[in-house]
mmCIF file of C-alpha atoms in Angstrom:
data_model
loop_
_atom_site.group_PDB
_atom_site.id
_atom_site.type_symbol
_atom_site.label_atom_id
_atom_site.label_comp_id
_atom_site.label_asym_id
_atom_site.label_seq_id
_atom_site.Cartn_x
_atom_site.Cartn_y
_atom_site.Cartn_z
ATOM 1 C CA MET A 1 90.631 112.412 84.930
ATOM 2 C CA LYS A 2 90.226 109.745 87.607
ATOM 3 C CA LYS A 3 87.481 111.666 89.306
ATOM 4 C CA LYS A 4 85.603 112.154 86.040
ATOM 5 C CA TRP A 5 85.874 108.465 85.312
ATOM 6 C CA MET A 6 84.482 107.511 88.758
ATOM 7 C CA LYS A 7 81.538 109.913 88.228
ATOM 8 C CA LEU A 8 80.810 108.357 84.865
ATOM 9 C CA GLY A 9 80.916 104.969 86.539
ATOM 10 C CA MET A 10 78.508 105.938 89.306
ATOM 11 C CA LEU A 11 76.058 107.471 86.770
ATOM 12 C CA SER A 12 76.166 104.365 84.561
ATOM 13 C CA MET A 13 75.527 102.074 87.441
ATOM 14 C CA ALA A 14 72.596 104.132 88.503
ATOM 15 C CA LEU A 15 71.048 103.890 84.985
ATOM 16 C CA THR A 16 71.658 100.083 84.566
ATOM 17 C CA MET A 17 73.945 97.459 86.047
ATOM 18 C CA THR A 18 74.576 95.954 82.593
ATOM 19 C CA VAL A 19 75.894 98.932 80.766
ATOM 20 C CA GLY A 20 79.712 98.990 80.412
ATOM 21 C CA LEU A 21 81.787 102.117 80.875
ATOM 22 C CA THR A 22 83.060 103.885 77.841
ATOM 23 C CA ALA A 23 86.767 104.705 78.046
ATOM 24 C CA CYS A 24 87.830 108.298 77.473
ATOM 25 C CA GLY A 25 88.869 108.995 73.857
ATOM 26 C CA GLY A 26 89.216 105.368 72.606
ATOM 27 C CA GLY A 27 85.613 104.299 72.274
ATOM 28 C CA ASP A 28 86.546 100.713 73.328
ATOM 29 C CA LYS A 29 84.692 99.166 76.249
ATOM 30 C CA GLU A 30 86.658 98.248 79.407
ATOM 31 C CA GLN A 31 85.675 96.852 82.769
ATOM 32 C CA PRO A 32 86.048 99.058 85.880
ATOM 33 C CA ALA A 33 89.254 98.471 87.832
ATOM 34 C CA ALA A 34 88.849 95.769 90.493
ATOM 35 C CA SER A 35 90.000 96.393 94.008
ATOM 36 C CA GLY A 36 93.820 95.843 94.275
ATOM 37 C CA ASP A 37 94.501 95.842 90.463
ATOM 38 C CA ASN A 38 96.681 98.301 88.567
ATOM 39 C CA GLY A 39 93.991 100.984 88.219
ATOM 40 C CA GLY A 40 93.169 100.204 84.548
ATOM 41 C CA LYS A 41 96.792 100.430 83.302
ATOM 42 C CA LYS A 42 97.989 97.927 80.662
ATOM 43 C CA GLU A 43 99.220 94.843 82.337
ATOM 44 C CA SER A 44 102.687 93.501 81.624
ATOM 45 C CA GLN A 45 103.083 90.522 79.357
ATOM 46 C CA LYS A 46 105.535 87.750 80.119
ATOM 47 C CA LEU A 47 107.899 85.914 77.775
ATOM 48 C CA VAL A 48 109.812 82.784 78.951
ATOM 49 C CA ILE A 49 112.783 81.904 76.685
ATOM 50 C CA TYR A 50 114.792 78.720 76.819
ATOM 51 C CA THR A 51 118.171 79.446 75.140
ATOM 52 C CA ALA A 52 121.393 77.661 74.227
ATOM 53 C CA ARG A 53 123.004 80.886 73.092
ATOM 54 C CA ASP A 54 126.247 82.184 74.526
ATOM 55 C CA LYS A 55 125.555 84.476 77.493
ATOM 56 C CA ASN A 56 127.248 87.353 75.702
ATOM 57 C CA VAL A 57 124.614 87.112 72.966
ATOM 58 C CA VAL A 58 121.839 87.090 75.527
ATOM 59 C CA GLU A 59 123.289 89.999 77.428
ATOM 60 C CA GLN A 60 123.224 92.146 74.274
ATOM 61 C CA ILE A 61 119.851 91.145 72.733
ATOM 62 C CA LYS A 62 117.619 90.908 75.865
ATOM 63 C CA PRO A 63 118.033 94.572 76.947
ATOM 64 C CA GLN A 64 117.387 95.792 73.423
ATOM 65 C CA PHE A 65 114.141 93.801 73.118
ATOM 66 C CA GLU A 66 113.082 94.967 76.628
ATOM 67 C CA LYS A 67 113.688 98.578 75.604
ATOM 68 C CA LEU A 68 111.527 98.149 72.469
ATOM 69 C CA TYR A 69 108.824 96.320 74.406
ATOM 70 C CA PRO A 70 108.876 97.644 78.041
ATOM 71 C CA ASP A 71 105.558 95.981 78.785
ATOM 72 C CA ILE A 72 106.993 92.537 78.226
ATOM 73 C CA ASP A 73 108.696 90.853 81.247
ATOM 74 C CA VAL A 74 111.436 88.642 79.774
ATOM 75 C CA GLU A 75 112.727 85.602 81.621
ATOM 76 C CA VAL A 76 115.684 83.789 80.021
ATOM 77 C CA MET A 77 116.818 80.277 81.054
ATOM 78 C CA SER A 78 120.149 79.130 79.637
ATOM 79 C CA MET A 79 120.919 75.474 79.045
ATOM 80 C CA GLY A 80 122.349 73.107 76.435
ATOM 81 C CA ALA A 81 120.293 72.631 73.264
ATOM 82 C CA GLN A 82 119.728 68.945 74.075
ATOM 83 C CA GLU A 83 118.548 69.969 77.520
ATOM 84 C CA ILE A 84 116.031 72.317 75.980
ATOM 85 C CA MET A 85 114.759 69.548 73.744
ATOM 86 C CA GLU A 86 114.207 67.220 76.709
ATOM 87 C CA ARG A 87 112.584 69.942 78.789
ATOM 88 C CA VAL A 88 110.204 71.065 76.055
ATOM 89 C CA ARG A 89 109.346 67.440 75.374
ATOM 90 C CA GLY A 90 108.651 66.792 79.043
ATOM 91 C CA GLU A 91 106.491 69.900 79.393
ATOM 92 C CA LYS A 92 104.401 69.231 76.217
ATOM 93 C CA ALA A 93 101.165 68.910 78.214
ATOM 94 C CA ASN A 94 101.814 72.078 80.046
ATOM 95 C CA PRO A 95 104.351 74.307 78.325
ATOM 96 C CA GLN A 96 106.485 76.441 80.609
ATOM 97 C CA ALA A 97 108.477 78.178 77.887
ATOM 98 C CA ASP A 98 107.208 80.331 75.037
ATOM 99 C CA PHE A 99 110.236 80.508 72.810
ATOM 100 C CA TRP A 100 113.203 78.290 72.032
ATOM 101 C CA TRP A 101 116.219 80.340 71.031
ATOM 102 C CA GLY A 102 119.210 78.502 69.644
ATOM 103 C CA GLY A 103 119.644 74.881 68.632
ATOM 104 C CA THR A 104 120.686 72.649 65.765
ATOM 105 C CA GLN A 105 118.489 71.886 62.831
ATOM 106 C CA SER A 106 118.533 68.205 63.913
ATOM 107 C CA SER A 107 117.020 69.176 67.236
ATOM 108 C CA PHE A 108 114.415 71.390 65.582
ATOM 109 C CA ILE A 109 113.529 68.758 62.968
ATOM 110 C CA THR A 110 112.925 66.261 65.731
ATOM 111 C CA ALA A 111 110.957 68.721 67.827
ATOM 112 C CA ALA A 112 108.744 69.659 64.844
ATOM 113 C CA ASN A 113 108.095 66.001 64.069
ATOM 114 C CA GLU A 114 107.072 65.480 67.715
ATOM 115 C CA GLY A 115 104.553 68.324 67.568
ATOM 116 C CA LEU A 116 106.549 70.511 70.028
ATOM 117 C CA LEU A 117 106.639 73.636 67.915
ATOM 118 C CA GLU A 118 104.041 76.141 66.804
ATOM 119 C CA SER A 119 103.627 77.052 63.113
ATOM 120 C CA TYR A 120 104.386 80.789 62.494
ATOM 121 C CA LYS A 121 105.119 82.294 59.101
ATOM 122 C CA PRO A 122 106.885 85.680 59.511
ATOM 123 C CA SER A 123 106.833 88.508 57.006
ATOM 124 C CA PHE A 124 110.412 87.754 55.975
ATOM 125 C CA ALA A 125 109.783 84.134 55.289
ATOM 126 C CA ASP A 126 110.607 84.258 51.543
ATOM 127 C CA SER A 127 114.084 85.682 52.288
ATOM 128 C CA VAL A 128 115.163 82.527 54.211
ATOM 129 C CA PRO A 129 116.166 79.693 51.845
ATOM 130 C CA ALA A 130 114.170 76.443 52.125
ATOM 131 C CA GLU A 131 117.088 74.536 53.472
ATOM 132 C CA TYR A 132 117.324 76.795 56.463
ATOM 133 C CA LYS A 133 113.719 76.529 57.629
ATOM 134 C CA ASP A 134 110.884 74.118 58.179
ATOM 135 C CA ALA A 135 108.456 73.600 55.291
ATOM 136 C CA GLU A 136 105.556 74.064 57.650
ATOM 137 C CA ASP A 137 107.051 77.214 59.364
ATOM 138 C CA ARG A 138 107.592 75.452 62.720
ATOM 139 C CA TRP A 139 111.176 76.657 62.945
ATOM 140 C CA TYR A 140 113.545 79.023 61.144
ATOM 141 C CA GLY A 141 117.318 79.154 61.053
ATOM 142 C CA GLU A 142 118.514 82.460 62.479
ATOM 143 C CA MET A 143 122.162 82.014 61.621
ATOM 144 C CA LEU A 144 124.665 79.615 60.120
ATOM 145 C CA LEU A 145 127.287 78.218 62.492
ATOM 146 C CA PRO A 146 130.438 76.460 61.208
ATOM 147 C CA GLU A 147 131.944 73.964 63.619
ATOM 148 C CA VAL A 148 135.688 74.256 63.644
ATOM 149 C CA ILE A 149 138.909 73.329 65.498
ATOM 150 C CA MET A 150 139.657 75.571 68.406
ATOM 151 C CA TYR A 151 143.023 75.985 70.021
ATOM 152 C CA ASN A 152 144.943 78.083 72.669
ATOM 153 C CA SER A 153 147.039 80.518 70.618
ATOM 154 C CA GLU A 154 149.570 80.977 73.435
ATOM 155 C CA ALA A 155 150.109 77.213 73.843
ATOM 156 C CA ILE A 156 150.244 76.380 70.099
ATOM 157 C CA LYS A 157 151.373 78.201 67.075
ATOM 158 C CA GLU A 158 148.992 78.407 64.124
ATOM 159 C CA ALA A 159 151.411 76.448 61.940
ATOM 160 C CA ASP A 160 151.446 73.614 64.420
ATOM 161 C CA ALA A 161 147.663 73.433 65.117
ATOM 162 C CA PRO A 162 145.596 70.566 63.624
ATOM 163 C CA LYS A 163 144.590 71.435 60.072
ATOM 164 C CA ASP A 164 141.798 68.849 59.640
ATOM 165 C CA TRP A 165 139.591 66.490 61.542
ATOM 166 C CA ASP A 166 141.859 63.464 61.127
ATOM 167 C CA ASP A 167 144.854 65.336 62.508
ATOM 168 C CA LEU A 168 143.133 65.266 65.932
ATOM 169 C CA LEU A 169 143.782 61.481 66.035
ATOM 170 C CA ASP A 170 147.515 61.957 65.966
ATOM 171 C CA ALA A 171 149.216 60.629 69.146
ATOM 172 C CA LYS A 172 150.866 64.035 69.717
ATOM 173 C CA TRP A 173 147.453 65.396 70.859
ATOM 174 C CA LYS A 174 146.970 62.789 73.575
ATOM 175 C CA ASP A 175 145.719 64.460 76.759
ATOM 176 C CA LYS A 176 145.728 67.849 75.039
ATOM 177 C CA ILE A 177 142.199 67.846 73.819
ATOM 178 C CA LEU A 178 139.300 69.197 75.894
ATOM 179 C CA ILE A 179 135.695 68.541 74.814
ATOM 180 C CA ARG A 180 132.514 70.229 76.083
ATOM 181 C CA GLY A 181 130.219 67.511 77.614
ATOM 182 C CA VAL A 182 128.708 65.920 74.492
ATOM 183 C CA MET A 183 125.324 64.611 75.567
ATOM 184 C CA ALA A 184 123.976 67.957 76.819
ATOM 185 C CA SER A 185 125.259 69.975 73.856
ATOM 186 C CA GLY A 186 123.558 70.225 70.568
ATOM 187 C CA THR A 187 126.753 71.626 69.078
ATOM 188 C CA MET A 188 128.901 68.710 70.132
ATOM 189 C CA ARG A 189 126.297 66.045 69.329
ATOM 190 C CA THR A 190 126.192 67.443 65.809
ATOM 191 C CA ILE A 191 129.978 67.455 65.455
ATOM 192 C CA TYR A 192 130.220 63.878 66.664
ATOM 193 C CA ASP A 193 127.293 62.792 64.342
ATOM 194 C CA SER A 194 129.021 64.464 61.490
ATOM 195 C CA MET A 195 132.224 62.597 62.185
ATOM 196 C CA ILE A 196 130.323 59.310 62.074
ATOM 197 C CA TYR A 197 128.513 60.342 58.903
ATOM 198 C CA ARG A 198 131.657 61.462 57.058
ATOM 199 C CA GLN A 199 133.223 57.957 57.536
ATOM 200 C CA ASP A 200 130.309 55.948 56.227
ATOM 201 C CA PRO A 201 126.658 57.033 56.722
ATOM 202 C CA ALA A 202 125.416 53.549 55.875
ATOM 203 C CA SER A 203 127.413 51.872 58.634
ATOM 204 C CA PRO A 204 128.442 53.766 61.774
ATOM 205 C CA GLU A 205 131.183 51.321 62.814
ATOM 206 C CA LYS A 206 133.882 53.270 61.079
ATOM 207 C CA GLY A 207 132.658 56.422 62.686
ATOM 208 C CA TYR A 208 132.656 54.758 66.092
ATOM 209 C CA ASN A 209 136.198 53.656 65.604
ATOM 210 C CA TRP A 210 137.158 57.290 64.673
ATOM 211 C CA LEU A 211 135.502 58.528 67.840
ATOM 212 C CA LYS A 212 137.340 55.873 69.926
ATOM 213 C CA LYS A 213 140.659 57.301 68.696
ATOM 214 C CA LEU A 214 139.447 60.822 69.465
ATOM 215 C CA ASP A 215 138.458 59.672 72.988
ATOM 216 C CA ALA A 216 141.912 58.287 73.481
ATOM 217 C CA ASN A 217 143.356 61.725 72.972
ATOM 218 C CA THR A 218 140.722 63.497 75.015
ATOM 219 C CA LYS A 219 141.913 64.636 78.416
ATOM 220 C CA GLU A 220 138.466 65.720 79.755
ATOM 221 C CA TYR A 221 134.803 66.295 78.888
ATOM 222 C CA THR A 222 133.929 69.564 80.562
ATOM 223 C CA GLN A 223 130.597 70.241 82.239
ATOM 224 C CA ASP A 224 129.664 73.284 80.185
ATOM 225 C CA PRO A 225 131.194 75.937 77.861
ATOM 226 C CA THR A 226 132.345 78.111 80.755
ATOM 227 C CA GLN A 227 134.464 75.277 82.141
ATOM 228 C CA LEU A 228 135.800 74.627 78.650
ATOM 229 C CA TYR A 229 136.938 78.175 78.254
ATOM 230 C CA LEU A 230 138.454 78.298 81.689
ATOM 231 C CA LYS A 231 140.445 75.135 81.313
ATOM 232 C CA LEU A 232 141.591 75.920 77.788
ATOM 233 C CA ALA A 233 142.742 79.383 78.855
ATOM 234 C CA ARG A 234 144.716 77.773 81.733
ATOM 235 C CA GLN A 235 146.349 75.527 79.229
ATOM 236 C CA GLU A 236 144.909 72.431 80.988
ATOM 237 C CA GLY A 237 144.362 71.415 77.407
ATOM 238 C CA ALA A 238 145.348 72.974 74.144
ATOM 239 C CA VAL A 239 142.806 71.953 71.517
ATOM 240 C CA SER A 240 139.015 71.655 71.328
ATOM 241 C CA LEU A 241 136.089 71.462 68.862
ATOM 242 C CA TRP A 242 133.593 74.265 68.954
ATOM 243 C CA ASN A 243 131.529 76.727 66.941
ATOM 244 C CA LEU A 244 133.041 79.653 65.175
ATOM 245 C CA GLN A 245 130.884 82.332 66.604
ATOM 246 C CA ASP A 246 131.576 81.543 70.256
ATOM 247 C CA ILE A 247 135.317 81.185 69.522
ATOM 248 C CA LEU A 248 135.355 84.674 68.039
ATOM 249 C CA ILE A 249 133.322 86.188 70.831
ATOM 250 C CA GLN A 250 135.833 84.760 73.355
ATOM 251 C CA LYS A 251 138.779 85.923 71.323
ATOM 252 C CA GLU A 252 137.665 89.418 70.297
ATOM 253 C CA LEU A 253 135.304 90.482 73.092
ATOM 254 C CA LYS A 254 136.693 88.547 76.124
ATOM 255 C CA LYS A 255 140.323 88.758 74.907
ATOM 256 C CA GLN A 256 140.891 85.067 75.581
ATOM 257 C CA PRO A 257 143.925 83.472 74.030
ATOM 258 C CA PHE A 258 141.818 81.413 71.543
ATOM 259 C CA ASP A 259 141.866 80.997 67.779
ATOM 260 C CA TYR A 260 140.569 78.536 65.243
ATOM 261 C CA ILE A 261 141.433 76.461 62.203
ATOM 262 C CA TYR A 262 138.831 76.005 59.544
ATOM 263 C CA PRO A 263 139.127 72.214 58.724
ATOM 264 C CA ALA A 264 140.622 71.645 55.232
ATOM 265 C CA SER A 265 138.010 69.000 54.300
ATOM 266 C CA GLY A 266 135.151 71.247 55.413
ATOM 267 C CA ALA A 267 133.042 71.868 58.502
ATOM 268 C CA PRO A 268 129.621 70.927 59.601
ATOM 269 C CA ILE A 269 127.637 74.076 59.114
ATOM 270 C CA LEU A 270 124.757 74.163 61.476
ATOM 271 C CA VAL A 271 121.632 76.049 60.879
ATOM 272 C CA ASP A 272 121.088 77.495 64.344
ATOM 273 C CA GLY A 273 117.429 77.881 64.740
ATOM 274 C CA VAL A 274 114.562 79.395 66.666
ATOM 275 C CA GLY A 275 110.935 78.348 67.195
ATOM 276 C CA ILE A 276 107.804 79.082 69.228
ATOM 277 C CA VAL A 277 106.794 76.397 71.626
ATOM 278 C CA LYS A 278 103.545 74.644 70.858
ATOM 279 C CA ASP A 279 100.599 76.138 72.801
ATOM 280 C CA ALA A 280 102.866 78.716 74.337
ATOM 281 C CA LYS A 281 101.145 80.705 77.082
ATOM 282 C CA ASN A 282 102.511 84.064 75.812
ATOM 283 C CA MET A 283 102.062 83.594 72.048
ATOM 284 C CA ASP A 284 101.933 87.324 71.139
ATOM 285 C CA ALA A 285 105.163 88.131 73.019
ATOM 286 C CA ALA A 286 106.851 85.102 71.484
ATOM 287 C CA LYS A 287 106.005 86.292 67.974
ATOM 288 C CA LYS A 288 107.366 89.755 68.751
ATOM 289 C CA PHE A 289 110.607 88.282 69.873
ATOM 290 C CA PHE A 290 110.745 86.047 66.763
ATOM 291 C CA ASP A 291 110.423 89.075 64.441
ATOM 292 C CA PHE A 292 112.889 91.077 66.523
ATOM 293 C CA LEU A 293 115.675 88.577 66.104
ATOM 294 C CA PHE A 294 115.287 88.684 62.284
ATOM 295 C CA ASP A 295 115.118 92.446 61.910
ATOM 296 C CA LYS A 296 117.659 93.542 59.279
ATOM 297 C CA ASP A 297 119.275 96.145 61.518
ATOM 298 C CA GLN A 298 119.502 93.566 64.281
ATOM 299 C CA LEU A 299 121.171 91.051 62.004
ATOM 300 C CA LYS A 300 123.759 93.520 60.791
ATOM 301 C CA GLU A 301 124.531 94.606 64.318
ATOM 302 C CA LYS A 302 124.829 90.926 65.441
ATOM 303 C CA ALA A 303 127.211 90.246 62.540
ATOM 304 C CA ASP A 304 129.328 93.239 63.580
ATOM 305 C CA LYS A 305 129.326 92.686 67.336
ATOM 306 C CA LEU A 306 128.619 89.034 67.779
ATOM 307 C CA PHE A 307 130.101 87.470 64.659
ATOM 308 C CA GLN A 308 126.768 85.989 63.477
ATOM 309 C CA ILE A 309 126.204 84.756 59.886
ATOM 310 C CA PRO A 310 122.546 85.422 59.012
ATOM 311 C CA THR A 311 120.303 83.184 57.041
ATOM 312 C CA ARG A 312 118.333 86.046 55.421
ATOM 313 C CA THR A 313 119.486 86.557 51.882
ATOM 314 C CA ASP A 314 117.917 89.975 51.257
ATOM 315 C CA ILE A 315 120.697 91.968 52.937
ATOM 316 C CA ASP A 316 123.607 93.513 50.974
ATOM 317 C CA LYS A 317 126.772 91.783 52.009
ATOM 318 C CA ASN A 318 128.645 95.115 51.625
ATOM 319 C CA GLU A 319 126.840 96.212 54.731
ATOM 320 C CA PHE A 320 128.450 93.516 56.788
ATOM 321 C CA PRO A 321 131.872 93.744 58.601
ATOM 322 C CA ASP A 322 135.172 92.657 57.076
ATOM 323 C CA TRP A 323 135.437 89.311 58.983
ATOM 324 C CA TYR A 324 132.216 88.181 57.343
ATOM 325 C CA LYS A 325 133.186 89.313 53.835
ATOM 326 C CA LYS A 326 136.510 87.424 54.031
ATOM 327 C CA LEU A 327 135.030 84.199 55.420
ATOM 328 C CA ASP A 328 135.176 81.431 52.859
ATOM 329 C CA THR A 329 133.211 78.561 54.355
ATOM 330 C CA LYS A 330 133.372 75.051 53.012
ATOM 331 C CA GLY A 331 130.775 72.686 54.318
ATOM 332 C CA LEU A 332 130.940 68.930 54.788
ATOM 333 C CA ASP A 333 128.452 66.989 52.577
ATOM 334 C CA LEU A 334 125.873 65.938 55.144
ATOM 335 C CA ASP A 335 122.263 64.793 55.030
ATOM 336 C CA TRP A 336 120.670 66.582 57.932
ATOM 337 C CA MET A 337 117.627 64.369 57.827
ATOM 338 C CA VAL A 338 119.774 61.354 58.393
ATOM 339 C CA LEU A 339 121.601 63.056 61.252
ATOM 340 C CA ALA A 340 118.322 63.950 62.839
ATOM 341 C CA ASP A 341 117.048 60.428 62.495
ATOM 342 C CA LYS A 342 120.240 58.733 63.767
ATOM 343 C CA GLU A 343 121.395 61.243 66.376
ATOM 344 C CA LYS A 344 119.765 59.412 69.375
ATOM 345 C CA GLU A 345 121.068 56.037 68.403
ATOM 346 C CA TRP A 346 124.568 57.150 67.512
ATOM 347 C CA MET A 347 125.049 59.276 70.646
ATOM 348 C CA GLN A 348 123.639 56.697 73.013
ATOM 349 C CA TYR A 349 126.167 54.188 71.594
ATOM 350 C CA TRP A 350 129.025 56.722 72.008
ATOM 351 C CA ASP A 351 127.943 57.574 75.605
ATOM 352 C CA GLU A 352 127.679 53.890 76.646
ATOM 353 C CA ASN A 353 130.512 52.304 74.720
ATOM 354 C CA ILE A 354 133.147 54.882 73.861
ATOM 355 C CA LYS A 355 133.192 57.838 76.243
ATOM 356 C CA GLY A 356 136.071 57.800 78.673
ATOM 357 C CA LYS A 357 137.313 54.388 77.736
ATOM 358 C CA GLY A 358 140.624 55.681 76.277
ATOM 359 C CA GLY A 359 140.018 54.251 72.848
ATOM 360 C CA LYS A 360 139.541 50.630 74.151
#
């Protein structure tokens, strides 16, 4: 075949230097292979993903996508959701990422408003409720993520664990609470913003006072989730605040001695989103990954193996695992637009005036 192609090329060049070669069978025109290239084979695409997802999720999803699209070279960079926001913002003039996988709706609302996300309307758009996506299709919620109270089940009995948010302020929990570093974490920023909002959204002072009391009981702010899990498993602390999915992954898949209490007054239920970076260099690959994440079979498998609560409403709940069917979630009454607008102000105040001051 190669010899035949070369002969055709020589004949064409003899007739005229401007006539392109006709590929065998396809009828499409293609340029002759240049010296040192791949001999006319289809070149690999690239896909750069910034993700805040648990590494166990990445380790399951990435190989499946690569198997489906072997011509796409996938590079995943893991960091906190707030770190992703800052990085995408800093790279706006020259985007280095193609896809943002995992972050709070507050982060995505802000990113969309700053022109950091590409508009893309997928085929399943109508199956995702309006409150779980951007009106201009710049981001979509992939899953719902309740934020709950986490505890070491070997150190504390379920009956003795905090039952609601205000219970965390009890003096008996002093130096027993571990918190994942707040400023780099979209999850923790949202929990803290929610605690401020639930006190009085019109005036943050009551919320700040609540967080001062929580800080007084907090033993340590860990650098990242890995350190949080390690220290909690070692019983360097007994209680934390974290998202339901990651707790269940650590409990069921990693066999860590963790469990959770769903707060009696309700939980902040995040819409954990995804979006394509504005002017992404690998737009086609990014759209393929977008569609892959929302595939119905993928969503059912992620619910079964990764404890994910999907936002798509066109899937029969009977097809989901028992843990999902039994889950009765109660959400705090929050205005996510207010949280997105106030997050920077509230968290800057907490970082500068409350963190590590022991409630003073």
